[in-house]
Amino acid sequence: MAHNIQILESGNACFVEATHYGEIKPAWHGLGTQYDDPMTIEFAMKEAHADFEVSMQPVVALTPDLVDAMNSGSFINASMLKGCIIEGSTCNVRMDINQPIAITSDKYGLIQNADAFRFISNICGMEDNAPVIETMGVLNDGSTFASIRMKSIYDLGKGDDVDMYLIVKNSFNSKEALSVFTAFQRVVCQNTLNAAFRNAQSKLLIRHTRYANNRLADIENAAKTLKFYELYKEEFMSNMERLKTIKLTDKQCEKIICKTIMTDDAWSVYEKSNYDRFNDDLSTRTKNQVENALNVMETGVGQKECADKGTGLWVYNGITTLYANHTKFKDDEKKFNSIFGGGADGKQQKAFELISNVA
């Protein structure tokens, strides 16, 4: 199971999390340090060994003469190296452990972790309802992430609360931008929701151009006023309330489930058979997938007790429960990637749109 958390030569893992006196289950990989109390961003960065700096260093081409000198242990003078510097290219190096991270151009806009995560201090406090830092870690390529929990923004019923998270990730390669995005999690069953938004972007991205650091003010201003958080909170709550108002028949629920999980070919067979899910032309595997999904919708975590049975919210909740609690993945990393931006996320988005179209 690949956690990809960086382990230093000292044996220390670059990961820290807050478990809030047992309220939160520790990470599955068991690495790093757990603390009961909320953490400041400065404390989290120090404990996660994320308070390092990256420097853009020259890139040198190893000519055959240089390679021979290295292999033989011969002296290499500065003039030999200087003549082999590749103009326009640099290497991002993590300075505390002299780790080369990635080759970039000299136009790359380096954003240090201290700057990338500074805005978190503007939204996290020590009040009971204040956002709190849940986790912070560094991956093997130097990419650094943090998750900030906004507590209990919505109650699905029977104490089934939804928390919203801000996930922040900073990297030091030319492929990934500094990103801040939203995620949702049900506290009771640890089910993950990734609600679809029609009128709002769920990400803030800052690409690593030479003007990248100037754009950090955009995130800081959004964080200071909490408009970023409030926008998605209001949109999420509005979507959930709207789903509650959509009444569905048993057959409509079945069609939404089938359209969500079936392949296009299987759906075509189902549609041509006048929506008979037991049709002989459907594979046994497809039939079993549909029956399992329908069963989860009826009896999955929180579904029996749900006061909104037969509504769009009930069906959507059934789909998210299917992928978060009843679908087997190779490992937790594959599960996370699927639910956040992968195949499962696409299925949940599809279900959301199908339910919305009924209205």
Short mmCIF file of C-alpha atoms in Angstrom, two decimals:
data_model
loop_
_atom_site.label_atom_id
_atom_site.label_comp_id
_atom_site.label_asym_id
_atom_site.label_seq_id
_atom_site.Cartn_x
_atom_site.Cartn_y
_atom_site.Cartn_z
CA MET A 1 0.00 0.00 0.00
CA ALA A 2 1.72 3.20 -1.19
CA HIS A 3 1.32 6.10 1.23
CA ASN A 4 4.08 8.14 -0.48
CA ILE A 5 4.77 10.02 2.78
CA GLN A 6 8.42 11.03 2.90
CA ILE A 7 10.55 9.24 5.50
CA LEU A 8 13.73 11.14 6.43
CA GLU A 9 17.09 9.45 7.06
CA SER A 10 16.46 9.97 10.76
CA GLY A 11 13.44 7.69 10.43
CA ASN A 12 10.97 10.51 11.07
CA ALA A 13 7.91 10.57 8.85
CA CYS A 14 6.88 13.93 7.38
CA PHE A 15 3.31 13.77 8.64
CA VAL A 16 1.32 15.13 11.57
CA GLU A 17 -2.38 14.96 12.45
CA ALA A 18 -4.84 16.02 15.12
CA THR A 19 -7.06 13.26 16.51
CA HIS A 20 -8.99 15.49 18.94
CA TYR A 21 -8.86 13.11 21.90
CA GLY A 22 -10.02 10.12 19.88
CA GLU A 23 -12.72 11.96 17.94
CA ILE A 24 -10.85 11.34 14.68
CA LYS A 25 -9.40 7.96 13.72
CA PRO A 26 -5.65 8.13 12.99
CA ALA A 27 -4.49 7.84 9.38
CA TRP A 28 -4.40 4.31 7.99
CA HIS A 29 -0.64 4.36 7.36
CA GLY A 30 0.15 4.91 11.06
CA LEU A 31 3.02 7.28 10.28
CA GLY A 32 4.01 10.57 11.85
CA THR A 33 2.78 12.09 15.08
CA GLN A 34 -0.72 12.47 16.50
CA TYR A 35 -1.80 15.34 18.75
CA ASP A 36 -5.05 15.71 20.66
CA ASP A 37 -5.23 19.49 20.58
CA PRO A 38 -5.73 21.74 17.53
CA MET A 39 -2.50 22.80 15.85
CA THR A 40 -1.33 26.14 14.55
CA ILE A 41 0.04 26.11 11.02
CA GLU A 42 3.51 26.95 12.34
CA PHE A 43 3.42 23.99 14.74
CA ALA A 44 2.05 21.64 12.08
CA MET A 45 4.73 22.65 9.58
CA LYS A 46 7.50 22.09 12.13
CA GLU A 47 6.18 18.70 13.28
CA ALA A 48 5.57 17.52 9.69
CA HIS A 49 9.10 18.64 8.71
CA ALA A 50 7.45 20.87 6.12
CA ASP A 51 9.22 24.05 7.23
CA PHE A 52 11.98 23.62 4.65
CA GLU A 53 13.05 25.96 1.87
CA VAL A 54 13.55 25.12 -1.80
CA SER A 55 16.19 26.77 -3.94
CA MET A 56 16.46 26.97 -7.72
CA GLN A 57 19.95 25.69 -8.59
CA PRO A 58 21.79 25.53 -11.96
CA VAL A 59 21.55 22.39 -14.07
CA VAL A 60 24.79 20.90 -15.40
CA ALA A 61 25.10 18.44 -18.29
CA LEU A 62 27.39 15.52 -17.48
CA THR A 63 29.71 15.22 -20.45
CA PRO A 64 31.65 11.98 -21.03
CA ASP A 65 34.75 13.62 -19.51
CA LEU A 66 32.84 14.55 -16.37
CA VAL A 67 31.33 11.08 -16.08
CA ASP A 68 34.76 9.48 -16.43
CA ALA A 69 36.17 11.83 -13.80
CA MET A 70 33.35 10.99 -11.41
CA ASN A 71 33.74 7.25 -11.94
CA SER A 72 37.50 7.38 -11.43
CA GLY A 73 37.34 9.75 -8.47
CA SER A 74 39.39 12.37 -10.29
CA PHE A 75 39.31 16.04 -9.39
CA ILE A 76 36.64 18.12 -11.15
CA ASN A 77 37.35 21.83 -11.22
CA ALA A 78 34.80 24.63 -11.34
CA SER A 79 35.61 25.65 -14.89
CA MET A 80 34.72 22.17 -16.18
CA LEU A 81 31.29 22.42 -14.54
CA LYS A 82 30.65 26.04 -15.45
CA GLY A 83 31.04 25.30 -19.12
CA CYS A 84 28.35 22.61 -18.89
CA ILE A 85 25.61 24.70 -17.27
CA ILE A 86 22.37 24.46 -19.25
CA GLU A 87 21.04 27.97 -19.71
CA GLY A 88 17.31 28.46 -19.08
CA SER A 89 16.97 25.37 -16.86
CA THR A 90 17.12 25.05 -13.09
CA CYS A 91 16.71 22.29 -10.54
CA ASN A 92 14.51 22.81 -7.49
CA VAL A 93 16.40 21.50 -4.47
CA ARG A 94 15.06 20.94 -0.95
CA MET A 95 17.83 22.61 1.00
CA ASP A 96 17.57 20.96 4.45
CA ILE A 97 18.36 17.52 3.01
CA ASN A 98 19.87 18.59 -0.37
CA GLN A 99 17.17 16.68 -2.25
CA PRO A 100 16.81 17.43 -5.99
CA ILE A 101 13.08 17.61 -6.66
CA ALA A 102 12.43 18.62 -10.27
CA ILE A 103 13.93 20.26 -13.33
CA THR A 104 12.14 23.50 -14.22
CA SER A 105 12.83 26.56 -16.34
CA ASP A 106 14.39 29.73 -14.97
CA LYS A 107 10.95 31.33 -15.39
CA TYR A 108 9.45 28.99 -12.78
CA GLY A 109 7.71 30.85 -9.95
CA LEU A 110 8.87 29.22 -6.74
CA ILE A 111 6.40 29.36 -3.85
CA GLN A 112 7.88 28.44 -0.48
CA ASN A 113 5.76 26.43 1.94
CA ALA A 114 5.90 29.24 4.49
CA ASP A 115 4.18 31.51 1.96
CA ALA A 116 1.84 28.90 0.51
CA PHE A 117 0.34 27.94 3.87
CA ARG A 118 0.51 31.30 5.64
CA PHE A 119 -3.11 32.15 4.82
CA ILE A 120 -4.32 29.20 6.92
CA SER A 121 -3.54 31.20 10.05
CA ASN A 122 -6.16 33.72 8.96
CA ILE A 123 -9.00 31.20 9.13
CA CYS A 124 -7.95 28.83 11.93
CA GLY A 125 -8.54 29.82 15.54
CA MET A 126 -9.06 28.17 18.90
CA GLU A 127 -12.81 28.76 19.29
CA ASP A 128 -15.05 25.69 19.51
CA ASN A 129 -16.48 26.25 16.04
CA ALA A 130 -13.27 27.51 14.41
CA PRO A 131 -11.70 25.68 11.49
CA VAL A 132 -8.93 23.33 12.63
CA ILE A 133 -5.89 21.82 10.95
CA GLU A 134 -6.47 18.08 10.66
CA THR A 135 -3.38 16.86 8.82
CA MET A 136 -0.18 18.08 7.23
CA GLY A 137 2.40 16.06 5.36
CA VAL A 138 5.17 15.98 2.78
CA LEU A 139 5.29 13.49 -0.09
CA ASN A 140 8.43 11.97 -1.54
CA ASP A 141 8.61 14.56 -4.31
CA GLY A 142 8.49 17.42 -1.81
CA SER A 143 4.83 18.23 -2.44
CA THR A 144 3.28 19.42 0.80
CA PHE A 145 -0.38 19.21 1.77
CA ALA A 146 -2.66 20.26 4.62
CA SER A 147 -6.33 19.66 5.35
CA ILE A 148 -8.41 22.13 7.34
CA ARG A 149 -11.76 21.05 8.74
CA MET A 150 -14.77 23.37 8.82
CA LYS A 151 -16.99 21.68 11.39
CA SER A 152 -20.58 20.50 10.84
CA ILE A 153 -21.85 22.64 8.00
CA TYR A 154 -24.89 20.47 7.29
CA ASP A 155 -26.97 17.78 9.01
CA LEU A 156 -28.29 15.05 6.71
CA GLY A 157 -30.54 13.88 9.56
CA LYS A 158 -30.23 11.58 12.59
CA GLY A 159 -27.04 13.33 13.59
CA ASP A 160 -25.38 12.47 10.26
CA ASP A 161 -23.25 15.61 10.00
CA VAL A 162 -21.29 16.81 7.00
CA ASP A 163 -17.98 18.57 7.58
CA MET A 164 -16.28 20.58 4.88
CA TYR A 165 -12.54 20.45 4.33
CA LEU A 166 -10.18 22.85 2.61
CA ILE A 167 -7.32 20.89 1.10
CA VAL A 168 -4.17 22.87 0.30
CA LYS A 169 -1.31 21.43 -1.75
CA ASN A 170 1.95 23.07 -2.73
CA SER A 171 4.40 21.44 -5.13
CA PHE A 172 7.78 22.25 -6.60
CA ASN A 173 7.48 20.87 -10.13
CA SER A 174 6.29 22.42 -13.39
CA LYS A 175 3.23 20.16 -13.71
CA GLU A 176 1.19 21.04 -10.61
CA ALA A 177 -0.18 24.36 -9.42
CA LEU A 178 -0.58 25.50 -5.84
CA SER A 179 -4.15 24.41 -5.23
CA VAL A 180 -6.86 25.01 -2.64
CA PHE A 181 -9.98 22.91 -3.06
CA THR A 182 -13.01 21.75 -1.13
CA ALA A 183 -14.04 18.30 0.05
CA PHE A 184 -16.88 17.00 2.19
CA GLN A 185 -17.02 14.19 4.71
CA ARG A 186 -19.80 12.61 6.74
CA VAL A 187 -18.59 12.26 10.32
CA VAL A 188 -20.79 9.35 11.42
CA CYS A 189 -19.85 6.84 8.75
CA GLN A 190 -16.73 8.50 7.33
CA ASN A 191 -18.44 8.61 3.96
CA THR A 192 -16.96 11.12 1.54
CA LEU A 193 -19.07 13.50 -0.46
CA ASN A 194 -17.80 15.50 -3.37
CA ALA A 195 -20.85 17.57 -4.21
CA ALA A 196 -21.27 19.00 -7.71
CA PHE A 197 -21.55 22.75 -7.97
CA ARG A 198 -23.25 24.46 -10.87
CA ASN A 199 -22.48 28.07 -10.07
CA ALA A 200 -19.16 27.96 -8.25
CA GLN A 201 -15.64 26.76 -8.85
CA SER A 202 -14.43 24.34 -6.16
CA LYS A 203 -10.74 25.11 -6.71
CA LEU A 204 -8.36 28.02 -6.50
CA LEU A 205 -5.21 27.41 -8.54
CA ILE A 206 -2.00 29.40 -8.71
CA ARG A 207 0.37 28.22 -11.41
CA HIS A 208 4.09 28.53 -10.83
CA THR A 209 4.83 31.50 -13.06
CA ARG A 210 7.19 34.32 -12.15
CA TYR A 211 4.17 36.25 -10.83
CA ALA A 212 2.92 33.38 -8.66
CA ASN A 213 3.77 35.00 -5.35
CA ASN A 214 1.80 38.11 -6.29
CA ARG A 215 -1.30 35.96 -6.72
CA LEU A 216 -1.01 34.57 -3.19
CA ALA A 217 -2.86 37.71 -2.11
CA ASP A 218 -5.95 36.33 -3.89
CA ILE A 219 -6.03 33.33 -1.58
CA GLU A 220 -5.14 35.38 1.48
CA ASN A 221 -7.96 37.85 0.86
CA ALA A 222 -10.43 35.02 0.28
CA ALA A 223 -9.31 33.34 3.49
CA LYS A 224 -9.44 36.50 5.60
CA THR A 225 -13.06 37.14 4.72
CA LEU A 226 -13.98 33.44 4.58
CA LYS A 227 -15.79 34.15 1.32
CA PHE A 228 -14.15 31.12 -0.23
CA TYR A 229 -15.47 28.86 2.50
CA GLU A 230 -18.87 30.52 2.78
CA LEU A 231 -19.45 30.38 -0.97
CA TYR A 232 -19.10 26.62 -1.14
CA LYS A 233 -20.88 26.06 2.15
CA GLU A 234 -23.92 27.98 0.93
CA GLU A 235 -23.83 26.29 -2.48
CA PHE A 236 -23.52 22.84 -0.88
CA MET A 237 -26.40 23.46 1.54
CA SER A 238 -28.54 24.82 -1.29
CA ASN A 239 -27.86 21.72 -3.39
CA MET A 240 -28.68 19.35 -0.53
CA GLU A 241 -31.94 21.16 0.26
CA ARG A 242 -32.88 21.12 -3.42
CA LEU A 243 -32.22 17.38 -3.66
CA LYS A 244 -34.60 16.89 -0.71
CA THR A 245 -37.45 18.44 -2.71
CA ILE A 246 -37.07 16.05 -5.65
CA LYS A 247 -39.51 13.16 -5.19
CA LEU A 248 -38.68 9.97 -7.08
CA THR A 249 -40.61 6.80 -7.81
CA ASP A 250 -38.97 3.42 -7.27
CA LYS A 251 -38.48 3.06 -11.02
CA GLN A 252 -36.89 6.49 -11.31
CA CYS A 253 -34.49 5.57 -8.52
CA GLU A 254 -33.61 2.36 -10.35
CA LYS A 255 -33.02 4.19 -13.64
CA ILE A 256 -30.72 6.72 -11.97
CA ILE A 257 -28.72 3.93 -10.35
CA CYS A 258 -28.46 2.02 -13.63
CA LYS A 259 -27.51 5.06 -15.67
CA THR A 260 -24.86 5.95 -13.09
CA ILE A 261 -23.06 2.63 -12.85
CA MET A 262 -23.74 0.89 -16.19
CA THR A 263 -21.49 1.14 -19.21
CA ASP A 264 -23.00 2.84 -22.26
CA ASP A 265 -23.48 -0.54 -23.97
CA ALA A 266 -25.20 -2.04 -20.93
CA TRP A 267 -27.44 1.02 -20.59
CA SER A 268 -28.43 0.70 -24.24
CA VAL A 269 -29.50 -2.92 -23.65
CA TYR A 270 -31.38 -1.92 -20.49
CA GLU A 271 -33.11 0.95 -22.28
CA LYS A 272 -34.14 -1.17 -25.30
CA SER A 273 -35.55 -3.84 -22.98
CA ASN A 274 -38.01 -1.29 -21.59
CA TYR A 275 -35.82 -0.86 -18.51
CA ASP A 276 -35.75 -4.49 -17.43
CA ARG A 277 -32.71 -4.95 -15.21
CA PHE A 278 -33.18 -8.73 -15.29
CA ASN A 279 -32.95 -8.89 -19.10
CA ASP A 280 -30.98 -11.92 -20.33
CA ASP A 281 -28.85 -9.74 -22.60
CA LEU A 282 -27.32 -8.01 -19.59
CA SER A 283 -24.23 -9.67 -18.16
CA THR A 284 -24.36 -11.33 -14.77
CA ARG A 285 -21.70 -8.90 -13.57
CA THR A 286 -23.82 -5.89 -14.55
CA LYS A 287 -26.91 -7.35 -12.90
CA ASN A 288 -24.99 -8.00 -9.69
CA GLN A 289 -23.58 -4.46 -9.68
CA VAL A 290 -27.06 -3.00 -10.05
CA GLU A 291 -28.54 -5.21 -7.33
CA ASN A 292 -25.71 -4.33 -4.97
CA ALA A 293 -26.17 -0.60 -5.62
CA LEU A 294 -29.93 -0.82 -5.09
CA ASN A 295 -29.40 -2.75 -1.87
CA VAL A 296 -26.94 -0.13 -0.60
CA MET A 297 -29.44 2.59 -1.46
CA GLU A 298 -32.07 0.83 0.64
CA THR A 299 -30.00 -0.47 3.53
CA GLY A 300 -26.61 1.31 3.46
CA VAL A 301 -25.25 3.37 6.34
CA GLY A 302 -27.89 5.90 7.38
CA GLN A 303 -30.26 4.99 4.55
CA LYS A 304 -32.86 3.07 6.58
CA GLU A 305 -33.13 5.87 9.14
CA CYS A 306 -33.14 8.65 6.57
CA ALA A 307 -36.19 10.89 6.91
CA ASP A 308 -35.98 11.79 3.21
CA LYS A 309 -36.41 8.33 1.69
CA GLY A 310 -37.51 8.45 -1.91
CA THR A 311 -35.97 11.87 -2.53
CA GLY A 312 -33.03 12.91 -4.64
CA LEU A 313 -30.93 13.37 -1.51
CA TRP A 314 -31.62 9.78 -0.44
CA VAL A 315 -30.55 8.42 -3.83
CA TYR A 316 -27.45 10.64 -4.00
CA ASN A 317 -26.50 9.64 -0.48
CA GLY A 318 -26.91 6.01 -1.53
CA ILE A 319 -24.47 6.50 -4.41
CA THR A 320 -21.83 8.16 -2.21
CA THR A 321 -22.28 5.40 0.38
CA LEU A 322 -21.80 2.80 -2.37
CA TYR A 323 -18.37 4.11 -3.33
CA ALA A 324 -17.17 5.15 0.13
CA ASN A 325 -18.30 2.11 2.11
CA HIS A 326 -19.23 -0.77 -0.21
CA THR A 327 -16.80 -0.63 -3.14
CA LYS A 328 -13.51 -2.50 -2.97
CA PHE A 329 -10.37 -0.64 -4.00
CA LYS A 330 -6.83 -1.99 -4.27
CA ASP A 331 -5.75 0.23 -1.37
CA ASP A 332 -6.73 3.43 0.46
CA GLU A 333 -4.69 5.59 -1.87
CA LYS A 334 -6.59 4.24 -4.90
CA LYS A 335 -9.83 4.85 -3.00
CA PHE A 336 -8.92 8.45 -2.20
CA ASN A 337 -7.87 9.19 -5.77
CA SER A 338 -11.05 7.62 -7.15
CA ILE A 339 -13.37 9.54 -4.83
CA PHE A 340 -11.50 12.83 -5.22
CA GLY A 341 -11.37 13.51 -8.94
CA GLY A 342 -11.30 9.93 -10.22
CA GLY A 343 -13.82 7.33 -11.37
CA ALA A 344 -15.99 7.34 -8.25
CA ASP A 345 -16.09 11.12 -8.28
CA GLY A 346 -17.31 11.02 -11.88
CA LYS A 347 -20.07 8.56 -10.95
CA GLN A 348 -21.21 10.76 -8.06
CA GLN A 349 -21.22 13.79 -10.33
CA LYS A 350 -23.24 11.87 -12.92
CA ALA A 351 -25.78 10.80 -10.30
CA PHE A 352 -26.10 14.37 -9.06
CA GLU A 353 -26.82 15.61 -12.58
CA LEU A 354 -29.31 12.82 -13.34
CA ILE A 355 -31.23 13.56 -10.14
CA SER A 356 -31.19 17.30 -10.85
CA ASN A 357 -32.51 16.72 -14.37
CA VAL A 358 -35.59 14.99 -12.97
CA ALA A 359 -36.58 18.29 -11.41
#
